[in-house]
Tab-separated table of C-alpha atoms and ligand atoms in Angstrom:
chain	number	residue	atom	x	y	z
D	742	MET	CA	72.694	111.351	144.748
D	743	SER	CA	68.968	111.605	144.204
D	744	ALA	CA	67.364	108.974	141.993
D	745	PRO	CA	66.961	109.735	138.312
D	746	ASP	CA	63.552	111.210	137.836
D	747	SER	CA	61.848	111.020	134.463
D	748	ASP	CA	59.632	113.943	135.429
D	749	LEU	CA	62.713	116.168	135.173
D	750	LEU	CA	63.291	115.491	131.488
D	751	SER	CA	62.758	118.371	129.060
D	752	LEU	CA	63.236	118.259	125.300
D	753	ASN	CA	65.054	121.001	123.475
D	754	THR	CA	63.304	120.905	120.139
D	755	ALA	CA	66.582	121.100	118.198
D	756	THR	CA	66.961	117.412	119.045
D	757	VAL	CA	64.358	116.330	116.483
D	758	ARG	CA	64.124	119.511	114.413
D	759	ALA	CA	65.200	117.781	111.198
D	760	GLN	CA	62.352	115.286	111.381
D	761	TRP	CA	59.417	117.154	112.933
D	762	LYS	CA	57.809	120.570	112.955
D	763	LEU	CA	56.918	122.045	116.333
D	764	PRO	CA	53.310	120.750	116.579
D	765	GLU	CA	54.596	117.213	115.941
D	766	ILE	CA	57.315	117.674	118.558
D	767	ILE	CA	54.762	118.837	121.126
D	768	ALA	CA	52.581	115.817	120.339
D	769	GLY	CA	55.669	113.600	120.594
D	770	CYS	CA	56.443	114.929	124.075
D	771	VAL	CA	52.895	114.120	125.161
D	772	ARG	CA	53.110	110.617	123.666
D	773	HIS	CA	56.395	109.877	125.428
D	774	ASN	CA	55.350	111.578	128.667
D	775	ILE	CA	58.136	114.146	128.475
D	776	ARG	CA	57.002	117.010	130.716
D	777	GLY	CA	59.199	119.875	129.522
D	778	ILE	CA	60.117	121.495	126.233
D	779	ALA	CA	62.371	124.294	124.975
D	780	PRO	CA	61.419	125.490	121.494
D	781	TRP	CA	63.403	127.629	119.049
D	782	ARG	CA	62.076	130.908	117.766
D	783	ASP	CA	62.121	129.930	114.103
D	784	GLN	CA	59.958	126.912	114.874
D	785	VAL	CA	57.596	129.062	116.920
D	786	ALA	CA	57.375	131.575	114.069
D	787	ALA	CA	56.614	128.820	111.557
D	788	THR	CA	53.723	127.587	113.706
D	789	GLY	CA	52.596	131.009	114.904
D	790	LEU	CA	53.098	132.424	118.388
D	791	ASN	CA	49.491	132.186	119.545
D	792	GLU	CA	48.970	128.711	118.179
D	793	THR	CA	52.217	127.551	119.793
D	794	ALA	CA	51.197	128.997	123.150
D	795	GLN	CA	47.827	127.272	122.835
D	796	ARG	CA	49.342	123.896	121.950
D	797	LEU	CA	51.932	124.097	124.744
D	798	GLY	CA	49.237	124.995	127.247
D	799	ASP	CA	46.941	122.194	126.067
D	800	ALA	CA	49.821	119.727	126.370
D	801	GLY	CA	50.601	120.964	129.894
D	802	LEU	CA	54.287	121.255	129.088
D	803	THR	CA	56.725	123.264	131.179
D	804	VAL	CA	58.655	125.557	128.841
D	805	THR	CA	62.157	125.340	130.291
D	806	GLY	CA	63.441	128.075	127.995
D	807	LEU	CA	62.967	129.846	124.692
D	808	CYS	CA	65.928	129.584	122.316
D	809	ARG	CA	67.166	132.141	121.779
D	810	GLY	CA	68.030	135.786	122.176
D	811	GLY	CA	71.487	137.348	122.146
D	812	MET	CA	73.813	138.038	119.204
D	813	PHE	CA	74.445	141.546	120.552
D	814	PRO	CA	77.700	142.615	118.841
D	815	ALA	CA	77.503	144.371	115.478
D	816	ILE	CA	79.926	146.565	113.608
D	817	ASP	CA	77.738	149.678	113.684
D	818	ARG	CA	75.248	151.344	115.954
D	819	GLU	CA	72.354	150.472	113.692
D	820	GLY	CA	73.263	146.787	113.780
D	821	ARG	CA	73.393	146.792	117.567
D	822	ARG	CA	70.074	148.651	117.696
D	823	SER	CA	68.328	146.121	115.481
D	824	ALA	CA	69.788	143.261	117.567
D	825	LEU	CA	68.336	144.867	120.662
D	826	ASP	CA	64.933	145.293	119.006
D	827	ASP	CA	64.933	141.637	118.055
D	828	ASN	CA	65.863	140.699	121.607
D	829	ARG	CA	62.967	142.704	122.995
D	830	ARG	CA	60.653	140.770	120.678
D	831	ALA	CA	62.221	137.530	121.928
D	832	VAL	CA	61.427	138.540	125.521
D	833	ASP	CA	57.811	139.169	124.539
D	834	GLU	CA	57.591	135.814	122.760
D	835	ALA	CA	59.046	134.033	125.792
D	836	LEU	CA	56.415	135.725	127.898
D	837	ALA	CA	53.608	134.617	125.580
D	838	LEU	CA	54.888	131.025	125.804
D	839	ARG	CA	55.241	131.224	129.600
D	840	ALA	CA	58.892	130.207	129.282
D	841	ARG	CA	60.985	129.925	132.442
D	842	CYS	CA	63.683	131.996	130.761
D	843	LEU	CA	64.931	133.432	127.502
D	844	VAL	CA	68.246	131.770	126.679
D	845	LEU	CA	70.943	134.178	125.478
D	846	VAL	CA	73.621	133.092	123.037
D	847	VAL	CA	75.394	136.385	123.296
D	848	GLY	CA	77.207	136.636	119.961
D	849	GLY	CA	80.877	136.625	118.971
D	850	LEU	CA	82.999	139.125	117.082
D	851	PRO	CA	81.118	142.019	115.465
D	852	LYS	CA	79.508	141.183	112.131
D	853	ASP	CA	78.350	143.369	109.283
D	854	ARG	CA	74.846	143.337	107.853
D	855	SER	CA	75.603	140.352	105.657
D	856	GLY	CA	76.610	138.357	108.725
D	857	SER	CA	80.349	138.292	108.032
D	858	VAL	CA	82.762	138.733	110.936
D	859	VAL	CA	84.490	142.061	110.278
D	860	SER	CA	86.492	142.728	113.451
D	861	LYS	CA	89.197	141.148	115.594
D	862	ASP	CA	88.258	143.155	118.670
D	863	LEU	CA	87.219	140.405	121.088
D	864	ARG	CA	87.438	142.675	124.116
D	865	GLY	CA	85.195	145.185	122.355
D	866	ALA	CA	82.756	142.409	121.508
D	867	ARG	CA	82.548	141.449	125.165
D	868	GLU	CA	81.806	145.075	126.055
D	869	MET	CA	79.002	145.132	123.464
D	870	VAL	CA	77.613	141.974	125.039
D	871	ARG	CA	77.675	143.509	128.503
D	872	ASP	CA	76.015	146.695	127.263
D	873	GLY	CA	73.444	144.770	125.224
D	874	ILE	CA	72.427	142.537	128.117
D	875	GLY	CA	72.296	145.571	130.396
D	876	GLU	CA	69.863	147.342	128.074
D	877	LEU	CA	67.759	144.263	127.401
D	878	LEU	CA	67.558	143.560	131.105
D	879	GLN	CA	65.503	146.700	131.682
D	880	HIS	CA	62.831	145.451	129.283
D	881	ALA	CA	63.049	141.875	130.571
D	882	GLN	CA	62.744	142.954	134.196
D	883	SER	CA	59.673	145.065	133.554
D	884	ALA	CA	58.158	142.170	131.588
D	885	GLY	CA	59.096	139.678	134.311
D	886	MET	CA	61.080	137.416	131.975
D	887	PRO	CA	64.358	135.986	133.341
D	888	LEU	CA	67.360	136.088	130.987
D	889	ALA	CA	69.754	133.111	131.018
D	890	ILE	CA	73.264	133.694	129.687
D	891	GLU	CA	74.557	130.485	128.114
D	892	PRO	CA	78.364	130.282	128.056
D	893	LEU	CA	79.436	128.517	124.857
D	894	HIS	CA	82.512	126.379	124.245
D	895	PRO	CA	85.456	128.608	123.216
D	896	MET	CA	85.421	127.127	119.688
D	897	TYR	CA	82.411	129.400	119.103
D	898	ALA	CA	84.027	132.589	120.419
D	899	ALA	CA	84.370	134.118	116.943
D	900	ASP	CA	80.914	133.515	115.543
D	901	ARG	CA	78.433	132.618	118.261
D	902	ALA	CA	79.378	133.588	121.798
D	903	CYS	CA	82.323	135.382	123.356
D	904	VAL	CA	81.119	134.388	126.823
D	905	ASN	CA	82.827	131.021	127.180
D	906	THR	CA	83.052	130.083	130.840
D	907	LEU	CA	80.916	130.059	133.959
D	908	ALA	CA	83.395	132.505	135.478
D	909	GLN	CA	82.714	135.008	132.689
D	910	ALA	CA	78.960	134.550	132.924
D	911	ASN	CA	79.061	134.900	136.717
D	912	ALA	CA	81.109	138.092	136.394
D	913	LEU	CA	78.587	139.560	133.948
D	914	CYS	CA	75.730	138.764	136.305
D	915	ASP	CA	77.651	140.197	139.260
D	916	GLU	CA	78.058	143.435	137.352
D	917	LEU	CA	74.533	143.768	135.919
D	918	ALA	CA	72.187	142.042	138.391
D	919	PRO	CA	73.969	140.367	141.287
D	920	ASN	CA	71.041	138.239	142.468
D	921	GLY	CA	69.184	135.835	140.205
D	922	LYS	CA	65.961	137.197	141.663
D	923	ASP	CA	66.675	140.327	139.622
D	924	GLY	CA	66.130	138.320	136.464
D	925	LEU	CA	69.607	137.602	135.151
D	926	GLY	CA	71.125	134.150	135.411
D	927	ILE	CA	72.895	131.341	133.617
D	928	ALA	CA	72.047	128.320	131.474
D	929	VAL	CA	74.582	125.556	132.131
D	930	ASP	CA	75.034	123.386	129.036
D	931	VAL	CA	77.355	120.462	129.686
D	932	TYR	CA	78.475	120.384	126.039
D	933	HIS	CA	79.988	123.839	126.420
D	934	VAL	CA	81.457	123.754	129.917
D	935	TRP	CA	82.326	120.138	130.808
D	936	TRP	CA	86.065	120.712	130.139
D	937	ASP	CA	86.396	123.713	132.466
D	938	PRO	CA	88.705	123.016	135.465
D	939	ASP	CA	86.739	125.635	137.404
D	940	LEU	CA	83.305	124.247	136.531
D	941	GLU	CA	82.357	123.069	140.010
D	942	ALA	CA	83.347	126.414	141.550
D	943	GLY	CA	81.423	128.263	138.833
D	944	ILE	CA	78.270	126.241	139.452
D	945	GLU	CA	78.637	126.754	143.195
D	946	ARG	CA	79.006	130.507	142.769
D	947	ALA	CA	76.014	130.675	140.415
D	948	GLY	CA	73.920	128.629	142.820
D	949	ALA	CA	74.803	130.837	145.771
D	950	ALA	CA	73.527	133.834	143.787
D	951	GLU	CA	70.340	131.935	142.790
D	952	ARG	CA	71.160	132.293	139.128
D	953	LEU	CA	71.100	128.688	137.869
D	954	PHE	CA	68.166	129.047	135.477
D	955	ALA	CA	68.600	126.073	133.139
D	956	TYR	CA	70.548	122.839	132.686
D	957	HIS	CA	71.193	121.430	129.210
D	958	ILE	CA	72.478	117.905	128.671
D	959	CYS	CA	73.955	115.811	125.865
D	960	ASP	CA	77.421	114.260	125.502
D	961	TRP	CA	80.829	115.045	123.989
D	962	LEU	CA	81.835	112.528	121.342
D	963	VAL	CA	85.421	111.453	120.682
D	964	PRO	CA	86.172	112.303	117.991
D	965	THR	CA	83.778	115.195	117.408
D	966	THR	CA	83.542	115.566	113.646
D	967	ASP	CA	81.572	118.815	113.302
D	968	LEU	CA	81.842	121.976	115.385
D	969	LEU	CA	78.095	122.482	115.532
D	970	ASN	CA	76.105	119.428	114.570
D	971	ASP	CA	77.862	116.436	116.120
D	972	ARG	CA	76.647	116.358	119.686
D	973	GLY	CA	76.287	112.993	121.349
D	974	MET	CA	73.401	111.302	123.137
D	975	MET	CA	73.909	111.026	126.902
D	976	GLY	CA	76.076	107.982	127.554
D	977	ASP	CA	77.789	107.938	124.153
D	978	GLY	CA	80.617	110.318	125.071
D	979	VAL	CA	83.040	111.376	127.778
D	980	ILE	CA	81.121	113.833	129.965
D	981	ASP	CA	80.658	112.718	133.578
D	982	LEU	CA	76.980	113.647	133.624
D	983	PRO	CA	76.135	112.262	137.097
D	984	MET	CA	78.984	114.302	138.569
D	985	ILE	CA	77.853	117.582	136.975
D	986	ARG	CA	74.268	116.854	138.005
D	987	ARG	CA	75.453	116.370	141.593
D	988	TRP	CA	77.225	119.739	141.442
D	989	MET	CA	74.080	121.399	140.078
D	990	GLU	CA	71.896	119.876	142.778
D	991	ALA	CA	74.404	120.672	145.539
D	992	ALA	CA	74.275	124.280	144.319
D	993	GLY	CA	70.509	124.288	144.731
D	994	TYR	CA	69.326	123.645	141.165
D	995	ARG	CA	65.915	121.995	141.164
D	996	GLY	CA	64.851	122.633	137.583
D	997	MET	CA	64.518	120.277	134.646
D	998	HIS	CA	67.191	118.582	132.537
D	999	GLU	CA	66.907	119.729	128.953
D	1000	VAL	CA	68.218	117.349	126.299
D	1001	GLU	CA	69.716	119.356	123.460
D	1002	ILE	CA	71.345	117.386	120.651
D	1003	PHE	CA	72.368	118.778	117.269
D	1004	SER	CA	73.322	115.694	115.270
D	1005	ALA	CA	73.189	115.941	111.497
D	1006	ALA	CA	74.820	112.588	110.789
D	1007	ASN	CA	73.106	110.494	113.433
D	1008	TRP	CA	70.110	111.463	115.579
D	1009	TRP	CA	68.569	113.788	112.987
D	1010	LYS	CA	68.468	110.845	110.594
D	1011	ARG	CA	66.626	108.497	112.926
D	1012	ASP	CA	62.969	107.882	113.523
D	1013	PRO	CA	62.038	110.730	115.904
D	1014	ASP	CA	59.905	108.525	118.153
D	1015	SER	CA	62.900	106.275	118.722
D	1016	VAL	CA	65.037	109.367	119.437
D	1017	LEU	CA	62.630	110.485	122.163
D	1018	ALA	CA	62.501	106.967	123.616
D	1019	THR	CA	66.312	106.907	123.697
D	1020	CYS	CA	66.425	110.341	125.371
D	1021	LYS	CA	64.159	109.013	128.126
D	1022	THR	CA	66.151	105.843	128.697
D	1023	ARG	CA	69.530	107.539	128.620
D	1024	HIS	CA	68.321	110.278	130.959
D	1025	GLU	CA	67.373	107.606	133.449
D	1026	VAL	CA	70.482	105.476	133.048
D	1027	CYS	CA	73.301	107.895	132.232
D	1028	THR	CA	72.663	111.147	134.066
S	1091	ZN	ZN1	72.233	124.710	125.344
């Protein structure tokens, strides 16, 4: 196993989003010598795209991904069209920020305009996802922006993502753009995939196709008390992070390790400087 390397740490800005706005997060990364960042689109919009790009460039940060595009399924044609339009804008924003990829949280069951789930057709939703990614890919390829499908834990299949395993994500890539060089790949987030008995094989297969675009880390707490906002800090849960890192590296992944922690009851309530310091230490000790 290669030695932990603090230069590989990237901060997904969700980790301190409750405490800081994006300019403060960028300054925090500089202060703590964190070399990578992955911002969310709402934070970028609040700061302004051009100003964000300027600040990221001045800070010399590697943008490991822009969060996020996706959410393709909708109950009617117009809904799917407007999702696609929004995704094209997301590609352009990722380009302006010089992001390594646009992360796709693909969407769950079809929703109506008010955002309510109005269908039980999971198979149909997965077809809408395939078609949506296929269409977006044309724009992304011509723009030169890689798309990273992020499989989400199955507990989100209804409302956030109906792509739930590496096997599914690999199959989608095989169908739409078989080699990662064609701009379609996968973001591996340990929180979502750690439980999968086929995880190692899925990582291997993704690596062989050069489609491992991003690696997100945190931990799985026992018990987990909230479906969305109770992620653990590395070392506080049950995920064998060094093992998954070894699998990623054996499969050829050489990118950064992006800490992404949604934690309403714990880390979002702490002093953000101490959160970043803890991310650094735990990345060194526990991954
Ligand atoms: Zn993630």
